[in-house]
């Protein structure tokens, strides 16, 4: 999808498709193509005479090798010199009349591409969950075996608290991933972007925290932490940045499709299926879901609250994962297994949801003016500054 003119704004894409008998020919460029040496490529291009914007884009299949054995007419200009994920070749491509085959109906193309984007976003959640697990395991092994001030570092109170902070997001991501594997399509429409956004951001914090647990060695390439830190960052950008996923969740999934209803039902069913969650804690979980959904709807309904989409998506993620963790812990515990996930659910409510507490929507309007002034290239006068702090 991504071109120089548009990554987030896919509708700005310029790659042109010109009909040539029973197939099409492509002219133009793509700016970010991962697995750039693939045998088959699925891409978006704009058929001749199609309207501007995302509605005018068509979906095409492009083979690397043509039926007669020749290379198709596109060139890899260069491979990207990336921060991480270097074993996967990402490149820039120029199409010089490459042969392409139309996929599906031309007016359904972006919709079809979004099916792929959403499953790919779930794969980013899987990657984040996997990297965090590796980071947590590395950190626990180091903390149990490294000694400082006469004892294993895991026995120091500050280290114990840090390890808890690595563990909670790791378990949240695992529960999110397993839930996504079985969720219905209308629930997925909402939980995919909130999980992609939040788990990928947590991945960066957890990878950095785990590196620190290893001390100086964590910064050295002899151990895996430096690579894990680099690779974690990719999830923030590919398949939509944090902002784009938060907007998709709140404005598209809730605002346009109303998928919060299916989400709320799914959370209620999760709690019903876990009768051993204690009563007061169950009420806290129910309240957390209700409050997160109400806040997200408020933000979705008012365009002027767009800046709170990330807060809203984060609240939904934490309320969802607390519910899932509690149900999993109760179920496992009642079956004679490990009930720790129930306790992790409380950490999510006490720590993570508190961090993402709802801003006072109406009363934070002064921030709009203040942010505008801070982001402008003009100095701020003392009168302006006093006005902002006294508001
Ligand atoms: C390693 C790697 C591999 C990739 N592989 C592929 C691939 O195979 N195929 C592919 O199509 N793409 C691929 N990408 C591209 C990636 O999906 C895009 O870079 C990404 O979607 C962002 O687009 P952009 O770079 O044009 O940034 P922009 O769209 O220019 O965004 C710049 C900044 O503006 C913000 N922004 C944009 N619009 C809004 C808005 N409405 N509200 C708030 N903030 C906004 C973004 O969040 C971002 O922070 C890859 C990227 C990387 C790093």
Coordinates of C-alpha atoms and ligand atoms in Angstrom, one line a residue:
X1 CA 0.0 0.0 0.0
X2 CA 2.5 2.6 1.1
X3 CA 3.7 5.2 -1.4
X4 CA 5.6 8.4 -1.0
X5 CA 2.4 10.4 -1.1
X6 CA 0.5 8.3 1.4
X7 CA 1.1 5.7 4.1
X8 CA -1.6 6.5 6.7
X9 CA -3.5 8.4 4.0
X10 CA -3.8 5.4 1.5
X11 CA -6.3 7.3 -0.6
X12 CA -3.5 9.6 -1.8
X13 CA -1.9 6.7 -3.6
X14 CA -0.8 7.4 -7.2
X15 CA 0.4 4.0 -8.7
X16 CA -1.5 3.8 -12.0
X17 CA -3.1 0.7 -13.5
X18 CA -3.8 0.8 -17.2
X19 CA -6.0 -1.9 -18.8
X20 CA -4.2 -4.0 -21.5
X21 CA -6.5 -6.8 -22.8
X22 CA -7.4 -9.3 -20.1
X23 CA -4.8 -7.9 -17.7
X24 CA -3.5 -4.5 -16.4
X25 CA -0.1 -2.7 -16.6
X26 CA 1.3 -0.8 -13.6
X27 CA 3.2 2.5 -13.8
X28 CA 4.6 4.3 -10.8
X29 CA 6.2 3.5 -7.5
X30 CA 5.7 1.9 -4.1
X31 CA 7.7 3.2 -1.2
X32 CA 7.6 0.4 1.4
X33 CA 7.4 -3.2 0.3
X34 CA 8.3 -5.9 2.8
X35 CA 9.2 -9.3 1.5
X36 CA 10.2 -7.4 -1.5
X37 CA 11.5 -10.5 -3.2
X38 CA 8.2 -12.3 -3.0
X39 CA 7.0 -14.4 -5.9
X40 CA 3.5 -12.9 -5.7
X41 CA 2.5 -9.4 -4.6
X42 CA -1.0 -8.1 -3.7
X43 CA -1.2 -4.3 -4.1
X44 CA -3.5 -1.3 -4.5
X45 CA -3.3 0.8 -7.6
X46 CA -5.6 3.4 -9.2
X47 CA -7.2 2.2 -12.5
X48 CA -7.2 4.8 -15.3
X49 CA -10.2 7.2 -15.0
X50 CA -11.0 6.0 -11.4
X51 CA -12.0 8.7 -8.9
X52 CA -9.5 10.2 -6.4
X53 CA -9.4 9.0 -2.8
X54 CA -9.5 5.5 -1.4
X55 CA -12.7 4.6 -3.2
X56 CA -10.9 4.8 -6.6
X57 CA -8.2 2.2 -5.7
X58 CA -8.2 -1.3 -7.2
X59 CA -6.7 -4.5 -5.8
X60 CA -4.2 -6.4 -8.1
X61 CA -2.0 -9.5 -8.0
X62 CA 1.5 -9.1 -9.5
X63 CA 3.7 -12.1 -10.2
X64 CA 7.4 -11.7 -10.1
X65 CA 7.9 -14.2 -13.0
X66 CA 5.6 -14.2 -16.0
X67 CA 4.2 -17.4 -17.5
X68 CA 6.9 -17.4 -20.2
X69 CA 9.6 -17.3 -17.6
X70 CA 10.6 -13.6 -18.0
X71 CA 10.9 -11.3 -15.0
X72 CA 7.9 -9.0 -14.7
X73 CA 8.6 -5.3 -15.4
X74 CA 9.3 -3.9 -12.0
X75 CA 12.6 -3.0 -10.3
X76 CA 13.7 -2.9 -6.7
X77 CA 15.4 0.5 -6.4
X78 CA 17.0 -0.2 -3.1
X79 CA 16.6 -2.0 0.2
X80 CA 15.7 0.1 3.2
X81 CA 18.5 0.4 5.8
X82 CA 16.3 -0.2 8.8
X83 CA 16.5 0.2 12.6
X84 CA 15.5 -3.5 13.1
X85 CA 13.8 -6.5 11.5
X86 CA 16.7 -6.6 9.2
X87 CA 16.3 -10.2 8.2
X88 CA 13.2 -9.2 6.3
X89 CA 14.0 -7.3 3.1
X90 CA 11.9 -4.1 2.7
X91 CA 12.4 -2.2 -0.4
X92 CA 11.3 0.5 -2.8
X93 CA 9.9 -0.6 -6.2
X94 CA 9.4 1.1 -9.5
X95 CA 6.8 -0.4 -11.9
X96 CA 7.6 0.0 -15.6
X97 CA 4.4 -1.4 -17.1
X98 CA 4.4 -4.6 -14.9
X99 CA 1.7 -7.0 -15.7
X100 CA -1.0 -7.2 -13.0
X101 CA -4.3 -9.2 -12.6
X102 CA -7.4 -7.7 -11.1
X103 CA -8.6 -9.3 -7.8
X104 CA -12.3 -9.2 -7.0
X105 CA -14.6 -6.3 -7.9
X106 CA -13.0 -3.0 -8.5
X107 CA -15.3 -1.1 -6.2
X108 CA -14.7 -3.4 -3.2
X109 CA -10.9 -3.2 -3.3
X110 CA -10.0 -1.2 -0.2
X111 CA -12.5 -3.3 1.8
X112 CA -10.8 -6.5 0.6
X113 CA -7.4 -5.0 1.4
X114 CA -8.6 -4.2 4.9
X115 CA -9.3 -7.9 5.5
X116 CA -5.6 -8.5 5.0
X117 CA -4.6 -5.4 7.0
X118 CA -6.7 -6.6 10.0
X119 CA -5.2 -10.1 10.0
X120 CA -1.8 -8.6 9.6
X121 CA -2.5 -6.3 12.6
X122 CA -3.4 -9.5 14.7
X123 CA 0.0 -10.8 13.6
X124 CA 1.6 -7.7 15.1
X125 CA -0.2 -8.4 18.3
X126 CA 1.2 -12.0 18.1
X127 CA 4.7 -10.6 17.5
X128 CA 4.4 -8.1 20.4
X129 CA 3.1 -10.9 22.7
X130 CA 6.0 -13.1 21.7
X131 CA 8.7 -10.5 22.0
X132 CA 7.4 -9.4 25.4
X133 CA 7.4 -13.1 26.6
X134 CA 11.0 -13.4 25.5
X135 CA 11.9 -10.2 27.3
X136 CA 10.1 -11.2 30.5
X137 CA 11.7 -14.6 30.5
X138 CA 15.2 -13.1 30.0
X139 CA 14.6 -10.6 32.7
X140 CA 13.4 -13.2 35.2
X141 CA 16.4 -15.5 34.6
X142 CA 18.8 -12.6 35.0
X143 CA 17.1 -11.3 38.1
X144 CA 17.1 -14.7 39.8
X145 CA 20.8 -15.4 39.1
X146 CA 22.6 -12.0 39.2
X147 CA 23.5 -10.9 42.7
X148 CA 24.0 -7.4 44.0
X149 CA 24.5 -6.1 47.5
X150 CA 24.7 -9.7 48.8
X151 CA 21.5 -11.1 47.3
X152 CA 19.8 -12.0 44.0
X153 CA 18.6 -8.8 42.4
X154 CA 15.1 -10.3 42.2
X155 CA 15.0 -9.9 46.0
X156 CA 15.3 -6.1 45.9
X157 CA 12.0 -4.3 46.3
X158 CA 12.4 -1.9 43.4
X159 CA 13.4 -4.8 41.1
X160 CA 10.4 -6.8 42.1
X161 CA 8.1 -3.9 41.2
X162 CA 9.8 -3.5 37.8
X163 CA 9.4 -7.2 37.1
X164 CA 5.7 -6.9 37.9
X165 CA 5.6 -4.0 35.4
X166 CA 7.1 -6.2 32.7
X167 CA 4.8 -9.1 33.5
X168 CA 1.4 -7.3 33.4
X169 CA 1.6 -6.0 29.8
X170 CA 3.0 -9.4 28.7
X171 CA 0.1 -11.3 30.1
X172 CA -2.4 -8.7 28.8
X173 CA -1.0 -9.2 25.3
X174 CA -1.2 -13.0 25.5
X175 CA -4.9 -12.9 26.7
X176 CA -5.7 -10.4 23.9
X177 CA -4.1 -12.6 21.3
X178 CA -6.0 -15.8 22.4
X179 CA -9.2 -13.8 22.5
X180 CA -8.7 -12.5 19.0
X181 CA -8.2 -16.0 17.8
X182 CA -11.8 -16.9 18.6
X183 CA -13.6 -13.5 18.6
X184 CA -16.5 -12.8 16.1
X185 CA -15.9 -10.5 13.2
X186 CA -17.8 -7.5 14.7
X187 CA -15.8 -7.8 18.0
X188 CA -12.6 -8.2 16.1
X189 CA -13.3 -4.9 14.2
X190 CA -12.8 -3.1 17.5
X191 CA -10.3 -5.3 19.4
X192 CA -7.9 -5.6 16.5
X193 CA -6.9 -1.9 16.3
X194 CA -7.0 -1.4 20.1
X195 CA -4.8 -4.4 20.7
X196 CA -2.4 -3.6 17.9
X197 CA -2.0 -0.1 19.2
X198 CA -1.6 -0.9 22.9
X199 CA 0.3 -4.2 22.8
X200 CA 2.8 -2.8 20.3
X201 CA 3.4 0.3 22.5
X202 CA 3.8 -1.9 25.6
X203 CA 6.3 -4.0 23.7
X204 CA 8.6 -1.0 23.4
X205 CA 8.4 -0.3 27.2
X206 CA 8.8 -4.0 28.1
X207 CA 11.8 -4.5 25.7
X208 CA 13.5 -1.4 27.1
X209 CA 12.8 -2.5 30.7
X210 CA 14.1 -6.0 30.2
X211 CA 17.3 -4.6 28.7
X212 CA 17.8 -2.5 31.8
X213 CA 17.3 -5.6 34.0
X214 CA 20.4 -7.1 32.3
X215 CA 22.4 -4.0 33.2
X216 CA 25.3 -3.0 30.9
X217 CA 25.2 -6.4 29.2
X218 CA 21.7 -5.6 28.0
X219 CA 23.1 -2.9 25.7
X220 CA 25.6 -5.3 24.1
X221 CA 24.9 -7.4 21.1
X222 CA 26.1 -10.6 22.7
X223 CA 22.7 -10.9 24.3
X224 CA 19.3 -10.7 22.6
X225 CA 18.0 -7.5 24.3
X226 CA 19.4 -4.9 21.9
X227 CA 17.8 -6.7 18.9
X228 CA 14.5 -7.1 20.9
X229 CA 14.5 -3.3 21.6
X230 CA 15.0 -2.5 17.9
X231 CA 12.5 -5.0 16.6
X232 CA 9.8 -3.9 19.1
X233 CA 9.7 -0.4 17.5
X234 CA 8.5 -1.7 14.2
X235 CA 5.1 -2.6 15.6
X236 CA 4.5 1.1 16.3
X237 CA 4.5 1.9 12.6
X238 CA 3.8 -1.0 10.2
X239 CA 0.1 -1.6 9.4
X240 CA -0.8 1.7 10.8
X241 CA 0.8 3.9 13.5
X242 CA -0.6 4.2 17.0
X243 CA -2.7 7.2 16.0
X244 CA -4.1 5.5 13.0
X245 CA -5.1 2.4 14.9
X246 CA -6.7 4.5 17.7
X247 CA -8.7 6.4 15.1
X248 CA -9.8 3.2 13.4
X249 CA -11.0 1.8 16.7
X250 CA -12.9 4.8 18.0
X251 CA -14.1 6.6 14.8
X252 CA -14.5 3.7 12.4
X253 CA -15.3 0.6 14.6
X254 CA -17.3 2.4 17.2
X255 CA -18.4 5.6 15.5
X256 CA -19.4 4.1 12.1
X257 CA -20.0 0.4 12.8
X258 CA -21.2 0.5 16.4
X259 CA -19.0 -2.5 17.3
X260 CA -18.9 -1.5 21.0
X261 CA -22.2 -3.3 21.4
X262 CA -20.8 -6.7 20.3
X263 CA -17.7 -5.9 22.4
X264 CA -19.7 -5.2 25.6
X265 CA -21.7 -8.4 25.0
X266 CA -18.5 -10.4 24.6
X267 CA -17.1 -9.0 27.9
X268 CA -20.4 -9.8 29.7
X269 CA -20.4 -13.4 28.3
X270 CA -16.8 -13.8 29.5
X271 CA -17.7 -12.8 33.0
X272 CA -20.8 -15.0 33.0
X273 CA -18.7 -18.0 31.9
X274 CA -16.4 -17.4 35.0
X275 CA -18.8 -17.6 38.0
X276 CA -15.9 -17.9 40.5
X277 CA -14.7 -14.4 40.1
X278 CA -15.5 -12.9 43.5
X279 CA -18.5 -10.5 43.6
X280 CA -16.9 -7.2 44.4
X281 CA -14.1 -7.7 42.0
X282 CA -16.6 -8.8 39.3
X283 CA -18.5 -5.5 39.8
X284 CA -15.2 -3.5 39.4
X285 CA -14.6 -5.3 36.1
X286 CA -18.1 -4.7 34.9
X287 CA -17.8 -1.0 35.8
X288 CA -14.5 -0.8 34.0
X289 CA -16.0 -2.1 30.8
X290 CA -19.1 0.1 31.1
X291 CA -17.0 3.2 31.8
X292 CA -14.5 2.5 29.0
X293 CA -17.3 2.0 26.5
X294 CA -19.1 5.1 27.6
X295 CA -16.0 7.2 27.3
X296 CA -15.1 5.8 23.9
X297 CA -18.6 6.5 22.6
X298 CA -18.4 10.0 23.8
X299 CA -15.1 10.5 22.0
X300 CA -16.5 8.8 18.9
X301 CA -19.6 11.0 18.8
X302 CA -17.8 14.4 19.1
X303 CA -15.3 15.2 16.4
X304 CA -13.8 17.9 18.7
X305 CA -12.6 15.1 21.1
X306 CA -10.6 13.3 18.4
X307 CA -7.4 14.0 20.4
X308 CA -8.7 11.6 23.1
X309 CA -8.9 8.6 20.7
X310 CA -5.7 7.0 22.1
X311 CA -6.9 7.4 25.7
X312 CA -10.2 5.8 24.8
X313 CA -8.6 2.9 22.9
X314 CA -6.2 2.3 25.9
X315 CA -9.1 2.3 28.4
X316 CA -10.9 -0.3 26.3
X317 CA -7.8 -2.4 26.0
X318 CA -7.2 -2.4 29.8
X319 CA -10.8 -3.1 30.6
X320 CA -10.9 -5.9 28.1
X321 CA -7.7 -7.5 29.3
X322 CA -8.6 -7.2 33.0
X323 CA -11.8 -9.1 32.2
X324 CA -10.1 -11.8 30.2
X325 CA -7.3 -12.3 32.7
X326 CA -9.8 -12.5 35.6
X327 CA -11.9 -15.1 33.8
X328 CA -8.8 -17.1 32.8
X329 CA -7.4 -17.0 36.3
X330 CA -10.6 -18.0 38.0
X331 CA -11.2 -20.8 35.5
X332 CA -7.7 -22.2 35.8
X333 CA -7.7 -21.9 39.6
X334 CA -11.0 -23.7 40.0
X335 CA -9.6 -26.5 37.8
X336 CA -6.8 -26.9 40.3
X337 CA -4.3 -24.9 38.2
X338 CA -2.5 -21.6 38.5
X339 CA -4.9 -18.7 39.4
X340 CA -2.3 -15.9 39.1
X341 CA -4.0 -14.3 36.1
X342 CA -6.9 -13.3 38.4
X343 CA -4.4 -11.2 40.5
X344 CA -2.8 -9.8 37.3
X345 CA -6.3 -8.5 36.4
X346 CA -6.3 -6.4 39.6
X347 CA -2.9 -5.0 38.7
X348 CA -4.4 -4.0 35.3
X349 CA -7.3 -2.2 37.0
X350 CA -5.2 -0.6 39.8
X351 CA -2.2 0.5 37.7
X352 CA -3.0 0.6 34.0
X353 CA -6.6 1.8 34.0
X354 CA -5.7 4.4 36.6
X355 CA -3.0 5.7 34.3
X356 CA -5.5 5.9 31.5
X357 CA -8.2 7.6 33.6
X358 CA -10.7 9.7 31.6
X359 CA -9.7 13.3 31.1
X360 CA -12.3 15.8 32.0
X361 CA -13.5 16.3 28.4
X362 CA -15.2 19.7 28.6
X363 CA -12.8 21.2 31.1
X364 CA -9.6 20.4 29.2
X365 CA -10.6 22.7 26.3
X366 CA -7.9 25.2 27.3
X367 CA -5.4 22.6 26.2
X368 CA -6.4 23.1 22.6
X369 CA -5.2 26.7 22.7
X370 CA -2.2 25.8 24.8
X371 CA -1.1 23.0 22.5
X372 CA -1.6 25.3 19.4
X373 CA 0.6 27.9 21.0
X374 CA 3.3 25.4 22.1
X375 CA 3.4 23.8 18.6
X376 CA 3.6 27.1 16.8
X377 CA 6.9 28.5 15.8
X378 CA 6.2 31.8 17.5
X379 CA 7.4 32.6 21.0
X380 CA 4.7 32.8 23.7
X381 CA 4.1 36.1 25.5
X382 CA 4.0 36.2 29.3
X383 CA 0.3 37.2 29.1
X384 CA -0.5 34.2 27.0
X385 CA 1.4 31.9 29.4
X386 CA -0.4 33.4 32.4
X387 CA -3.7 33.0 30.7
X388 CA -3.0 29.3 30.1
X389 CA -1.8 28.5 33.6
X390 CA -4.7 30.4 35.3
X391 CA -7.4 29.0 33.2
Ligands
LIG1 C1 10.0 -2.0 8.3 C2 8.7 -1.5 7.7 C3 8.1 -2.4 6.8 C4 6.9 -1.9 6.1 N1 6.4 -2.7 5.2 C5 5.3 -2.3 4.5 C6 4.7 -3.1 3.5 O1 5.1 -4.2 3.2 N2 3.6 -2.6 2.8 C7 3.1 -1.3 3.1 O2 2.2 -0.9 2.4 N3 3.7 -0.5 4.0 C8 4.8 -1.0 4.7 N4 5.3 -0.2 5.6 C9 4.9 1.2 5.7 C10 4.1 1.6 6.9 O3 2.9 0.9 6.9 C11 3.9 3.1 6.9 O4 5.2 3.7 7.0 C12 2.9 3.6 7.9 O5 1.6 3.2 7.6 C13 3.0 5.1 8.1 O6 2.8 5.7 6.9 P1 3.9 6.9 6.4 O7 5.3 6.4 6.6 O8 3.5 7.5 5.1 O9 3.7 8.0 7.6 P2 2.6 9.2 7.6 O10 1.3 8.6 7.1 O11 3.2 10.3 6.8 O12 2.5 9.5 9.0 C14 3.5 10.4 9.7 C15 2.9 10.6 11.1 O13 1.7 11.3 11.1 C16 0.7 10.6 11.8 N5 -0.6 10.8 11.2 C17 -1.0 10.6 10.0 N6 -2.3 10.8 9.8 C18 -2.8 11.1 11.0 C19 -4.1 11.5 11.6 N7 -5.1 11.5 10.8 N8 -4.2 11.8 12.9 C20 -3.1 11.8 13.7 N9 -1.8 11.4 13.3 C21 -1.7 11.1 12.0 C22 1.2 9.2 11.9 O14 0.7 8.5 13.0 C23 2.7 9.3 11.9 O15 3.1 9.5 13.2 C24 6.5 -0.6 6.4 C25 7.1 0.2 7.3 C26 8.2 -0.3 7.9 C27 8.9 0.7 8.9

